[in-house]
Coordinates of C-alpha atoms and ligand atoms in Angstrom, one line a residue:
X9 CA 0.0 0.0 0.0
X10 CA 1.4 3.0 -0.8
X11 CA 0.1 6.7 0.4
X12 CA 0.5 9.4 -1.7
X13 CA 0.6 9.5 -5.8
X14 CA 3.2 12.1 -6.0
X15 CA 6.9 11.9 -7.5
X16 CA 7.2 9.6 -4.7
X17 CA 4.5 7.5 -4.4
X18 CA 4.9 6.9 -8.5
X19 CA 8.6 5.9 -8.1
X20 CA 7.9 3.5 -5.8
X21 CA 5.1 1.8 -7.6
X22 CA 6.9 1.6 -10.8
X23 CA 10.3 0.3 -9.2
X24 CA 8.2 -2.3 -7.0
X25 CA 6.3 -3.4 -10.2
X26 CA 9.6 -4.3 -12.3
X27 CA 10.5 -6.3 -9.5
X28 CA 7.1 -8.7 -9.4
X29 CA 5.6 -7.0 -6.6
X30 CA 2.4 -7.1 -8.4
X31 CA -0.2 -6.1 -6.2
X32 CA 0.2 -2.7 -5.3
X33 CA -2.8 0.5 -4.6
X34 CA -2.1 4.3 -4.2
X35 CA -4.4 6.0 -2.1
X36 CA -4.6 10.0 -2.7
X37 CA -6.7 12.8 -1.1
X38 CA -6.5 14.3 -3.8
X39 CA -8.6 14.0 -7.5
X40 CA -5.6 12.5 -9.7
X41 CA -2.0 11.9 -9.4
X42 CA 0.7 14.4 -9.1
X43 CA 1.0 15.3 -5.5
X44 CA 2.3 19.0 -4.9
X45 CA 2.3 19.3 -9.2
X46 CA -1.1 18.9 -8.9
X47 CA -1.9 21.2 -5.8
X48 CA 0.2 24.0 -6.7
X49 CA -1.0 25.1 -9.9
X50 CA -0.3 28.8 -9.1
X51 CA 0.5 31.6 -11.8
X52 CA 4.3 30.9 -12.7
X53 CA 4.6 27.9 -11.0
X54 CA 7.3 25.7 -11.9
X55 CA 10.4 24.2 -11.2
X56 CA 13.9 25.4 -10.1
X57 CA 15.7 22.6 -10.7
X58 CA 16.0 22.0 -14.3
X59 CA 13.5 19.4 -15.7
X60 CA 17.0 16.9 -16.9
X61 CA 17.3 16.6 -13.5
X62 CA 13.8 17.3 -11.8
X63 CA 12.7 14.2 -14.0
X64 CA 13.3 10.1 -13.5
X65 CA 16.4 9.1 -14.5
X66 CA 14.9 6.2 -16.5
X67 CA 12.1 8.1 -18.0
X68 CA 14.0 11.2 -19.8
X69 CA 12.9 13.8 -22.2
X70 CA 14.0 15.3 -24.8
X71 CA 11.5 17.6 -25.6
X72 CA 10.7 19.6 -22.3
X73 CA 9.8 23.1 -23.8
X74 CA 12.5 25.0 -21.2
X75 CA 15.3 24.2 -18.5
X76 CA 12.8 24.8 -15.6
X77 CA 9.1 23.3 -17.0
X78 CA 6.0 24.8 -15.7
X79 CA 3.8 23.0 -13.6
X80 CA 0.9 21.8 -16.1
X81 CA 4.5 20.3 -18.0
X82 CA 5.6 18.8 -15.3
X83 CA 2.4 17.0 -14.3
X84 CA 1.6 15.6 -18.0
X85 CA 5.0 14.4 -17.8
X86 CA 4.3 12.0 -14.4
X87 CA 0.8 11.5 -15.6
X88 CA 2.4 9.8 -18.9
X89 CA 5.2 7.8 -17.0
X90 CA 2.6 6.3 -14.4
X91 CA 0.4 5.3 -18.0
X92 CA 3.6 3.5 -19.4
X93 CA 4.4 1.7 -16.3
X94 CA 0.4 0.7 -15.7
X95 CA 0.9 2.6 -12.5
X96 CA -2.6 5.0 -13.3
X97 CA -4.5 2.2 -12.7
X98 CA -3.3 1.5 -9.4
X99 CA -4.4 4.8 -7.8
X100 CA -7.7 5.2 -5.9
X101 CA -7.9 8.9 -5.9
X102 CA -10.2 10.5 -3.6
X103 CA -8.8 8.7 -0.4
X104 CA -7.8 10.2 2.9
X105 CA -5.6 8.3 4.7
X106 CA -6.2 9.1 8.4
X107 CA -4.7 5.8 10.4
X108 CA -2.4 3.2 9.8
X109 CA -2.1 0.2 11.9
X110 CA 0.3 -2.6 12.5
X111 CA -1.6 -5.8 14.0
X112 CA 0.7 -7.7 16.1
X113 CA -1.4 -11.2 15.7
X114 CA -1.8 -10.9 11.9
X115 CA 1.7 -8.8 11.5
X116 CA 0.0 -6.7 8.8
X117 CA -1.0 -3.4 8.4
X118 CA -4.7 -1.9 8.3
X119 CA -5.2 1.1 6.6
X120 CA -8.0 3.3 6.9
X121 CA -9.5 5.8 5.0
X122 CA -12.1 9.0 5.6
X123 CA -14.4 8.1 3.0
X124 CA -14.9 4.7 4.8
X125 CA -12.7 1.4 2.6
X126 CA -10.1 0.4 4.8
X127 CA -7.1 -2.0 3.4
X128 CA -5.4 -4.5 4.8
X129 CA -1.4 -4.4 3.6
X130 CA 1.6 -6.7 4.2
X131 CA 3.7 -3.2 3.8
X132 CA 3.1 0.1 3.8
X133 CA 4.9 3.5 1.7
X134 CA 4.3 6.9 3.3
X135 CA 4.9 8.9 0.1
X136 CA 3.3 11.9 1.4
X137 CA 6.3 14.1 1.8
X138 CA 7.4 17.0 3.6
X139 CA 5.7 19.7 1.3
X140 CA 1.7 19.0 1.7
X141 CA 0.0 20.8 4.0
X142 CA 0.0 24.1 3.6
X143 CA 0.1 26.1 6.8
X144 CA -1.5 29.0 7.5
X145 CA 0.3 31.4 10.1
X146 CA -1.9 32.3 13.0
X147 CA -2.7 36.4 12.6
X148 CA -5.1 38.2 14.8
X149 CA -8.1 38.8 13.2
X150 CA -7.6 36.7 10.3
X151 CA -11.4 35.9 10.2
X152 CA -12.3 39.5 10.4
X153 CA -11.2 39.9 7.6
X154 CA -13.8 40.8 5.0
X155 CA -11.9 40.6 1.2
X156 CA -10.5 37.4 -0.1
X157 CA -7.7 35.2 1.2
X158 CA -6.2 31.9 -0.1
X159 CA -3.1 29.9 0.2
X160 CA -1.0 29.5 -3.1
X161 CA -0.9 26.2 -2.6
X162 CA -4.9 25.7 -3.3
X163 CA -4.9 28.9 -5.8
X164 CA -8.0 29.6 -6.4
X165 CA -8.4 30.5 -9.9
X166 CA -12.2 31.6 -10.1
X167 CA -11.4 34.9 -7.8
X168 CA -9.9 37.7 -10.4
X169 CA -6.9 39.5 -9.2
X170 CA -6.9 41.9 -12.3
X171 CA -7.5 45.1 -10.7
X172 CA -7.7 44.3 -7.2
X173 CA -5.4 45.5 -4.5
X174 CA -3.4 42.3 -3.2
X175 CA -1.6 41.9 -0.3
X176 CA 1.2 38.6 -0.4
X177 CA 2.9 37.6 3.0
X178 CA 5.7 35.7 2.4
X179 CA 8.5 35.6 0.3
X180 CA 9.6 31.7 -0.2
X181 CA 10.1 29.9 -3.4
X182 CA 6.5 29.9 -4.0
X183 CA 5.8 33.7 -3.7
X184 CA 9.1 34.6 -6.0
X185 CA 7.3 32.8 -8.7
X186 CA 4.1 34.2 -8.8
X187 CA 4.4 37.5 -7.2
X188 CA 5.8 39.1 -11.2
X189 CA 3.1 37.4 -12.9
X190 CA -0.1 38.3 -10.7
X191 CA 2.1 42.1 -10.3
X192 CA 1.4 42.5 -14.1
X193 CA -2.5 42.4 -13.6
X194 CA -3.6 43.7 -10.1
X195 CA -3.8 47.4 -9.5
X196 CA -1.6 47.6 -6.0
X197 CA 0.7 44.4 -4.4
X198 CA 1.8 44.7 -1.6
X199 CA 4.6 42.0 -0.4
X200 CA 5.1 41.3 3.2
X201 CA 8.3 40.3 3.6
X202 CA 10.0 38.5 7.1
X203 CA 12.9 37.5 5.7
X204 CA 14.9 38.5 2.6
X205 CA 16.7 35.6 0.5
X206 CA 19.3 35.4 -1.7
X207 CA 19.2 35.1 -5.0
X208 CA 20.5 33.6 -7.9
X209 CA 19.6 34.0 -11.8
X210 CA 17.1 31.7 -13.4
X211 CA 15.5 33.5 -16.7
X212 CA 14.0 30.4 -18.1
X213 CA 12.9 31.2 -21.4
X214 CA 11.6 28.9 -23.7
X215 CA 14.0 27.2 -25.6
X216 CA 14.6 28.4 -29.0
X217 CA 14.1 25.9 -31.5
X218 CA 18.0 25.4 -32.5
X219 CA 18.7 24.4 -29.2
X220 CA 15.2 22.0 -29.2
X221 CA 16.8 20.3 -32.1
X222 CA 19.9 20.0 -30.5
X223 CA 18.7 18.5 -27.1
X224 CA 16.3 16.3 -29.2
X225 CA 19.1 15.3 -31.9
X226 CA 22.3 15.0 -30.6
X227 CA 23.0 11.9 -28.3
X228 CA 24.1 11.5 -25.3
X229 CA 23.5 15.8 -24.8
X230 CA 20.8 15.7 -22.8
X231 CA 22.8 13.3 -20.4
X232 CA 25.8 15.3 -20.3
X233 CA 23.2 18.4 -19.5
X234 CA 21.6 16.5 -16.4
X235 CA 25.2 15.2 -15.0
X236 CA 26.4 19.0 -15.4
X237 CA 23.0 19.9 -13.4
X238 CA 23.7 17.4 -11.0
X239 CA 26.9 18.0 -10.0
X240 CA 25.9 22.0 -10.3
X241 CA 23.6 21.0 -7.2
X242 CA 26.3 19.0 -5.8
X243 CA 28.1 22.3 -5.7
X244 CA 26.0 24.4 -4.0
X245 CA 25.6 22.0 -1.3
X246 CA 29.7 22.4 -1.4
X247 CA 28.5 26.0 -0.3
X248 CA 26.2 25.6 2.1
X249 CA 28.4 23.0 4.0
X250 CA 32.0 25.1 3.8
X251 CA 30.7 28.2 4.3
X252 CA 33.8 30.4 4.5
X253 CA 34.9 29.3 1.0
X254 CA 32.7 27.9 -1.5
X255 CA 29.8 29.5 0.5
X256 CA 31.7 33.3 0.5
X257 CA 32.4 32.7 -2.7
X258 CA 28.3 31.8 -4.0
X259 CA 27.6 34.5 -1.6
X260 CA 29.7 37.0 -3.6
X261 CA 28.0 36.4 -6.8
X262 CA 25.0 36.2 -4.9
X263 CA 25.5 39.9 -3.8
X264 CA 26.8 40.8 -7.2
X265 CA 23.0 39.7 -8.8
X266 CA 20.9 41.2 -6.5
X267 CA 23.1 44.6 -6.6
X268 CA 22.5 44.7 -10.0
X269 CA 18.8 44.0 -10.2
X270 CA 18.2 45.6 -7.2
X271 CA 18.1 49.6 -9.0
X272 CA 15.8 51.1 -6.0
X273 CA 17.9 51.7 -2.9
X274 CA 15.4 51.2 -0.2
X275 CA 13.8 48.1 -1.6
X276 CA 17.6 46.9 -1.9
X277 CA 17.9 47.5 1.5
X278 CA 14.7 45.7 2.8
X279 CA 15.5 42.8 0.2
X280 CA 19.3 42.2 0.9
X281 CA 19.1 38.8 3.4
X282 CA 21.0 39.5 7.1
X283 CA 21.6 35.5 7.5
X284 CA 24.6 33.3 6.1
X285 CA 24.0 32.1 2.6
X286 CA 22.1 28.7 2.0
X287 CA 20.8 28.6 5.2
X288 CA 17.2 29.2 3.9
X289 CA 16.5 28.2 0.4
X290 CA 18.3 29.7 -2.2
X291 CA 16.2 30.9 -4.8
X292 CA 16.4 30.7 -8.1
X293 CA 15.0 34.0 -9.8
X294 CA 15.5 36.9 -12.0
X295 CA 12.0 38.1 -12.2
X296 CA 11.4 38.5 -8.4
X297 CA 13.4 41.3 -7.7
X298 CA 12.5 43.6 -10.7
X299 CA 9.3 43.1 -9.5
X300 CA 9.4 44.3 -6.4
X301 CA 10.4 47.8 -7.9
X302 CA 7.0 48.3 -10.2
X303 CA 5.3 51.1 -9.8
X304 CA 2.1 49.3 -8.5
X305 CA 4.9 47.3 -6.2
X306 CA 5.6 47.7 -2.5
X307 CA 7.6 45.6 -0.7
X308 CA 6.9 45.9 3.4
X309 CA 9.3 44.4 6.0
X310 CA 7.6 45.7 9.4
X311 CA 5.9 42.3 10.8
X312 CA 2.5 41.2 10.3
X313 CA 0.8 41.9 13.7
X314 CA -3.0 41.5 12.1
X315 CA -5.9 41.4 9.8
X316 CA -8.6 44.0 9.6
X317 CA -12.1 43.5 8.0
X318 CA -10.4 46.1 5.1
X319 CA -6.7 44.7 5.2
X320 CA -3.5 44.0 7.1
X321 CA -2.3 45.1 10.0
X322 CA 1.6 45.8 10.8
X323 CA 3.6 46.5 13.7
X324 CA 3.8 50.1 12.9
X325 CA 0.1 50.7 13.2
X326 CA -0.2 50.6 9.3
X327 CA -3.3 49.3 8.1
X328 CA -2.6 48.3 4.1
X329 CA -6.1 47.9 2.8
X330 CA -6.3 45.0 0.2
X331 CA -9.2 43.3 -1.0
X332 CA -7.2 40.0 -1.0
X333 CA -4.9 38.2 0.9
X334 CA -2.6 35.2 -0.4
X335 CA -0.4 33.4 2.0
X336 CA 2.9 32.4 0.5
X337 CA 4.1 31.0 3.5
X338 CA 5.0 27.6 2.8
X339 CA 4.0 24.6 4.5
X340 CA 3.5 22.5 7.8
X341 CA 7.1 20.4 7.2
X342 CA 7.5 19.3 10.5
X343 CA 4.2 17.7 10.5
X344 CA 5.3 14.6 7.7
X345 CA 2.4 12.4 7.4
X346 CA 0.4 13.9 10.2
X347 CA -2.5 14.2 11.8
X348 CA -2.4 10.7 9.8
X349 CA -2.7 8.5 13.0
X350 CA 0.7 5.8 12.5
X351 CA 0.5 3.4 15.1
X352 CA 3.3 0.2 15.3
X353 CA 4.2 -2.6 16.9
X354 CA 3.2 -3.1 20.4
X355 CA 0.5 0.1 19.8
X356 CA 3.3 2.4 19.7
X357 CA 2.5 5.8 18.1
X358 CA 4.9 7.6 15.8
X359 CA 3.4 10.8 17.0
X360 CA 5.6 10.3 20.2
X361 CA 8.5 8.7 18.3
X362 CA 9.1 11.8 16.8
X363 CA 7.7 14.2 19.6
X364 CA 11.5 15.8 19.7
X365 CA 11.8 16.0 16.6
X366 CA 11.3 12.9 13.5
X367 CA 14.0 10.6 12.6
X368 CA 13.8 7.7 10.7
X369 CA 17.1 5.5 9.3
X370 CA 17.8 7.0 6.0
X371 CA 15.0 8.8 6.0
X372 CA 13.0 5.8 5.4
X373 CA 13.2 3.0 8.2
X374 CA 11.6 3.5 11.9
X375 CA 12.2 0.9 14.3
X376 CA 9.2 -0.6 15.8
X377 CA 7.4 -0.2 12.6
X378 CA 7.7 -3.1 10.4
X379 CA 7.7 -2.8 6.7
X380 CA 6.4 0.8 7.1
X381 CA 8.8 3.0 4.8
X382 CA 8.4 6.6 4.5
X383 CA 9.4 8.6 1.1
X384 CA 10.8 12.2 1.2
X385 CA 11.3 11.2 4.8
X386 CA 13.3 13.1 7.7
X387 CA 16.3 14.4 7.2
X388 CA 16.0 13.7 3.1
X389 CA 15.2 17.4 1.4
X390 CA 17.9 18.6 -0.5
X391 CA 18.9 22.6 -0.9
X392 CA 20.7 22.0 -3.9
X393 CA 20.0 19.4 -5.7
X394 CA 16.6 17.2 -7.1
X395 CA 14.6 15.4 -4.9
X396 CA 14.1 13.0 -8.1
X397 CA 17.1 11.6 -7.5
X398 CA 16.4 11.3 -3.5
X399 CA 13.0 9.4 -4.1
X400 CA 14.4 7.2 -7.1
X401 CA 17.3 6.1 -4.4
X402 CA 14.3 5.3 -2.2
X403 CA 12.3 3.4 -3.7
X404 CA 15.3 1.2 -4.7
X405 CA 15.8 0.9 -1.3
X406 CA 12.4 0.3 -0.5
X407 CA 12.1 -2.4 -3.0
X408 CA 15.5 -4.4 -1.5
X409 CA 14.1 -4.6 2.2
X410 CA 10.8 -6.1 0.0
X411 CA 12.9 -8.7 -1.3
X412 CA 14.8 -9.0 1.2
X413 CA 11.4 -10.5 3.2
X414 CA 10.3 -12.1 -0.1
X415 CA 13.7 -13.9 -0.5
X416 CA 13.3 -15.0 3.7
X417 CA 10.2 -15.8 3.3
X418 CA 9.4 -14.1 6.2
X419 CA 6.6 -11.6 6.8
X420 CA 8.1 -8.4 7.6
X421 CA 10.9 -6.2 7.8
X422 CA 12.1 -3.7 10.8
X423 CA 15.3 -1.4 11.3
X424 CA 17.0 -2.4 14.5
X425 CA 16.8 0.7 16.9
X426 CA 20.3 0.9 17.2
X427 CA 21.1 1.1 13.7
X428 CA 18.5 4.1 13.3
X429 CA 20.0 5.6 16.1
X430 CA 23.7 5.7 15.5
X431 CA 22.6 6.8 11.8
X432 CA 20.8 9.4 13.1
X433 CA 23.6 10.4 15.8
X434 CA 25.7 11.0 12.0
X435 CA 23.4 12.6 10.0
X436 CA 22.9 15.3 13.5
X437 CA 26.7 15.2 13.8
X438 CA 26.9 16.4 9.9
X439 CA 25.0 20.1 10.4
X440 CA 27.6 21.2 12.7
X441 CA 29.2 24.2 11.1
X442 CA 27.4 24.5 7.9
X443 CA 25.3 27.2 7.0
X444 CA 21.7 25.0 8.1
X445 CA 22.4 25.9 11.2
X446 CA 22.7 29.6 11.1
X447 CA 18.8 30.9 11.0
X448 CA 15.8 29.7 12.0
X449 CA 14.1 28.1 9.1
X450 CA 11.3 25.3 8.0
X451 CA 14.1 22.3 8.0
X452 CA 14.3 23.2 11.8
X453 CA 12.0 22.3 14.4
X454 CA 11.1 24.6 17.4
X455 CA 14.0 23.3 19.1
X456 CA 16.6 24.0 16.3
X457 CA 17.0 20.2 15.5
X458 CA 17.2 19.9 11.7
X459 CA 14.4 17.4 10.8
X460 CA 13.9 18.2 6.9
X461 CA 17.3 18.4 5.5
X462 CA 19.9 15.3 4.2
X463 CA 23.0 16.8 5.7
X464 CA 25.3 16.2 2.7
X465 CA 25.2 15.4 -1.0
X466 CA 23.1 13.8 -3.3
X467 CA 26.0 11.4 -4.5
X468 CA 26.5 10.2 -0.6
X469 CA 22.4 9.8 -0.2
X470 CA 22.8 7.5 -3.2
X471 CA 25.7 5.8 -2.1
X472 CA 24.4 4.9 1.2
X473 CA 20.7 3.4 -0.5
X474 CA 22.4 1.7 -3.0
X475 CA 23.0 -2.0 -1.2
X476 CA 20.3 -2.7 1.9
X477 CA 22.5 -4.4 4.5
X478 CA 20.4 -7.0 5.8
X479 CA 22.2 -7.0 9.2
X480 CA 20.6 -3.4 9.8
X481 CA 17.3 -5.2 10.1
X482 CA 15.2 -7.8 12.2
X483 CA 13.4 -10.4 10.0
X484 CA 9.3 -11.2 11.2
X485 CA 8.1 -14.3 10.5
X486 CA 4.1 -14.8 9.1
X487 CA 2.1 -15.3 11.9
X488 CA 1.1 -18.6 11.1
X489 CA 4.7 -19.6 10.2
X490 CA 4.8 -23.0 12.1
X491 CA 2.1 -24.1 10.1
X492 CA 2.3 -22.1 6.6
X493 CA 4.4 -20.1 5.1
X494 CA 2.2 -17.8 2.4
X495 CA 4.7 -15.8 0.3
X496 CA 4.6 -12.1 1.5
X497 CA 3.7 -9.3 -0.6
X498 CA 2.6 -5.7 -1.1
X499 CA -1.1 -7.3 -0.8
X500 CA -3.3 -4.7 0.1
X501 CA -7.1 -5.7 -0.3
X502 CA -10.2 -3.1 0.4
X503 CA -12.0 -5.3 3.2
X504 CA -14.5 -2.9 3.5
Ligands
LIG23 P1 8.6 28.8 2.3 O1 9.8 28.7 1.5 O2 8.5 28.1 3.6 O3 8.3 30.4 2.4 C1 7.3 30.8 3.3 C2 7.4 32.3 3.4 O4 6.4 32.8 4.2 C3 8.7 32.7 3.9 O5 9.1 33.9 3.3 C4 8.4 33.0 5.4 O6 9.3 33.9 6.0 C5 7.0 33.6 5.2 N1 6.2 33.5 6.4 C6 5.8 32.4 7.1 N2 5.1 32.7 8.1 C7 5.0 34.1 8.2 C8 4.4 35.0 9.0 N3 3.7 34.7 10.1 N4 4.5 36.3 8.7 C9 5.2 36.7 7.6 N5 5.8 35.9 6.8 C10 5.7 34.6 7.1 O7 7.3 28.3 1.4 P2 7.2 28.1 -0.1 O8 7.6 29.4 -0.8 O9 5.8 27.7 -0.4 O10 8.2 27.1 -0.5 C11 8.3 25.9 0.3 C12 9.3 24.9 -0.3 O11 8.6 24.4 -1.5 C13 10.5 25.5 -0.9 O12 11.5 25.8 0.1 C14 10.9 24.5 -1.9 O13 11.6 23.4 -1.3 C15 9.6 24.1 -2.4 N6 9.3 24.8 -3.7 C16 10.0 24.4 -4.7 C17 9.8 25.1 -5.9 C18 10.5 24.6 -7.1 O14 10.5 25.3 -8.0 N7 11.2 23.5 -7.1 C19 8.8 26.1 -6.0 C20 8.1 26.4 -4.9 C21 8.4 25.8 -3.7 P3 10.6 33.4 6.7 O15 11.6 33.2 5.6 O16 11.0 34.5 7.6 O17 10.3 32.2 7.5

């Protein structure tokens, strides 16, 4: 069973599939597949990682219309790999996932759902991610307010902005890409910024048709593109982790970019970040800035203290009358899977597992819940680099420790706590020093504990999935294994 038709959930179906694990179901909240392509269909949206890379590594394209696809691209393009792998069929779309259970007589897990089928599954894929739920920052007033407000992860694309006076808070990757193209239509923006960021250029045109030919004609081009991408990423994690020399150095250029897009002293002022590079995001734009400096533009840095039935409220006494109020302010990371209700061996609740903070063994593995795997796990998101390449390493991963219980004929599969602990001791160990640690941001928890971020490259993350070492795990046998031994599998039947 897996949860979540995303990148993630997709990977793992198709890897599981090639390997005769034949009976496999995704279960989705959501109307179709495509996970956060699907929800986040705002103006502009698209990727920042070029598509070479952004893309499966055994499904490539030739004929992607720019480096960075849009979103509608990028969600035809995982709609069409699930079709040539049969994985469409095995979604049930419209399902909310809201417990899993392991039984300790029948060693399986029973999955249940809010529109009422639960499934019964010999293993279970949490392939919901980190980047889900969108959360919604808790202002005074906020339901006194009488205009509009949605999130831009659940755009809604009946309300018309053209002409209306908009008011943005946040400035993540999600606002810098739709902030210049709603700009162009509505009468007055104004962006409520907390924090700046720092920039780099992406102009992202479409490809002129030369260069089309070229990708589509020319072998092997399109792999040398994604290996230079790759290793591109590779490098700005070089920055993030030495920051004193590779960082100073992507800082420098960094500084350079913004300078020169940044015309308008004041709004460079407010915009220029006060926190080491690549501790945050990076972001990836050359649109943002520019237009932030519009005419109909204004970029506010005192705090958000409130909504007012006409607008919003900062900690100057301003009120900024608006008619509509988008929140660009990212999502509830730290949450994972939850309020999904994960309950494991011996009734133990993953809620508490991870009260201080999640951690899982590779991101993937949590002791006490057997053949339970979670994609896009703790301690997996990348700052510079695809999380393709992450969930691909997973679900090859995912697929050994499956035939690793097929090849025992046993019945399931658990990480011994002590592996999962050392490992996460390492990845903890890793932060120290490197630019992560250096602001608060959404890979942290309250605490400061990084929960969200693999601490290294995407070579190492590779490396260390590559070969499942069956000594890291404990073996269960069926339940019934004096008497019968039925060949486990994925199964995961509705029973109700
Ligand atoms: P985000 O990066 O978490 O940004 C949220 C923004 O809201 C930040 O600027 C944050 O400020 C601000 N904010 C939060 N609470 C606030 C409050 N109470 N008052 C004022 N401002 C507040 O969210 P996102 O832009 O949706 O991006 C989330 C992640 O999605 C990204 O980091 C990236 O991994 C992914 N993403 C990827 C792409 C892509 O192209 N691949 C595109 C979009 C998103 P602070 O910085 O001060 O916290």
């Amino acid at each position: 069973m897996i949860v979540g038709a995303g990148f993630g959930g997709i990977a793992a179906a198709i890897e599981l599939r090639d390997h005769g694990f034949q009976d496999i179901t995704i279960l989705d909240r959501a109307p179709g597949l495509g996970g956060t392509w699907l929800h986040n269909s705002y103006p502009g949206s698209a990727c920042d990682v070029p598509s070479h890379l952004y893309s499966f590594s055994f499904a490539q394209r030739r004929d992607w219309s720019r480096l960075c696809s849009p979103q509608d691209e990028i969600l035809d393009y995982l709609h069409g790999v699930a079709r040539d792998h049969g994985i469409d069929r095995l979604v049930v779309p419209g399902s909310t996932v809201t417990a899993t259970t392991w039984d300790d007589e029948a060693r399986r897990w029973t999955v249940t759902t809010e529109e009422g089928p639960a499934y019964e599954a010999d293993a279970v894929i949490l392939a919901t991610g980190q980047l889900h739920q969108p959360a919604f920052p808790r202002i005074e007033g906020s339901d006194s307010f009488e205009g509009h407000r949605f999130h831009s992860a659940r755009w809604d694309h009946d309300y018309d902005l053209r002409g209306k006076r908009v008011a943005v808070i946040g400035t993540g990757a999600s606002a810098v890409q739709f902030v210049p193209e709603i700009a162009k239509e509505v009468a007055r923006l104004t962006v409520f910024q907390r924090s700046g960021n720092w920039f780099l250029p992406r102009k992202n045109r479409p490809y002129p048709p030369p260069i089309k030919a070229l990708i589509q004609h020319v072998p092997g081009l399109q792999a040398l593109r994604r290996k230079r991408v790759y290793y591109t990423g590779e490098l700005l994690t070089t920055g993030i982790r030495h920051t004193r020399s590779v960082g100073r150095l992507l800082a420098l250029w960094s500084r350079a970019f913004m300078r020169a897009q940044l015309k308008d002293p004041d709004v460079r002022r407010q915009a220029t970040p006060d926190y080491t590079f690549g501790c945050k995001r990076v972001l990836f734009s050359s649109a943002f800035l520019p237009a932030l400096q519009r005419d109909n533009v204004e970029l506010v840095t005192d705090a958000v203290t409130g909504l007012a039935p006409t607008g919003v409220v900062t900690a100057d006494g301003t009120l900024h009358e608006v008619d509509c109020v988008i929140y660009g302010t990212g999502f509830r990371t730290n949450d994972f899977m939850f309020p999904m209700q994960v309950t494991g061996a011996g009734g133990r609740e993953l809620k508490d597992e991870w009260a201080a903070g999640a951690h899982a063994h590779l991101g993937i593995a949590v002791p006490g819940f057997p053949s339970m795997f979670v994609m896009y796990g703790p301690n997996t998101n990348t700052s510079g680099g695809s999380i393709i390449v992450y969930l691909e390493a997973q679900a090859r991963y995912i697929r050994q420790a499956l035939a690793q219980v097929r090849n025992r004929r046993a019945q399931a599969i658990d990480v011994r706590p002590e592996v999962e602990t050392a490992s996460d001791r390492e990845v903890q160990s890793r932060f120290a020093g490197t630019a992560w640690t250096a602001c608060d941001s959404w890979y942290r928890t309250d605490d400061g504990r990084i929960v969200a971020n693999w601490p290294g490259y995407m070579r190492e993350y590779e490396a260390r999935t590559r070969a499942l070492d069956p000594a890291h795990f404990e073996f269960i046998a069926a339940a019934a294994a004096t008497t019968s031994e039925p060949e486990p599998t994925t199964r995961s039947q509705p029973h109700a």
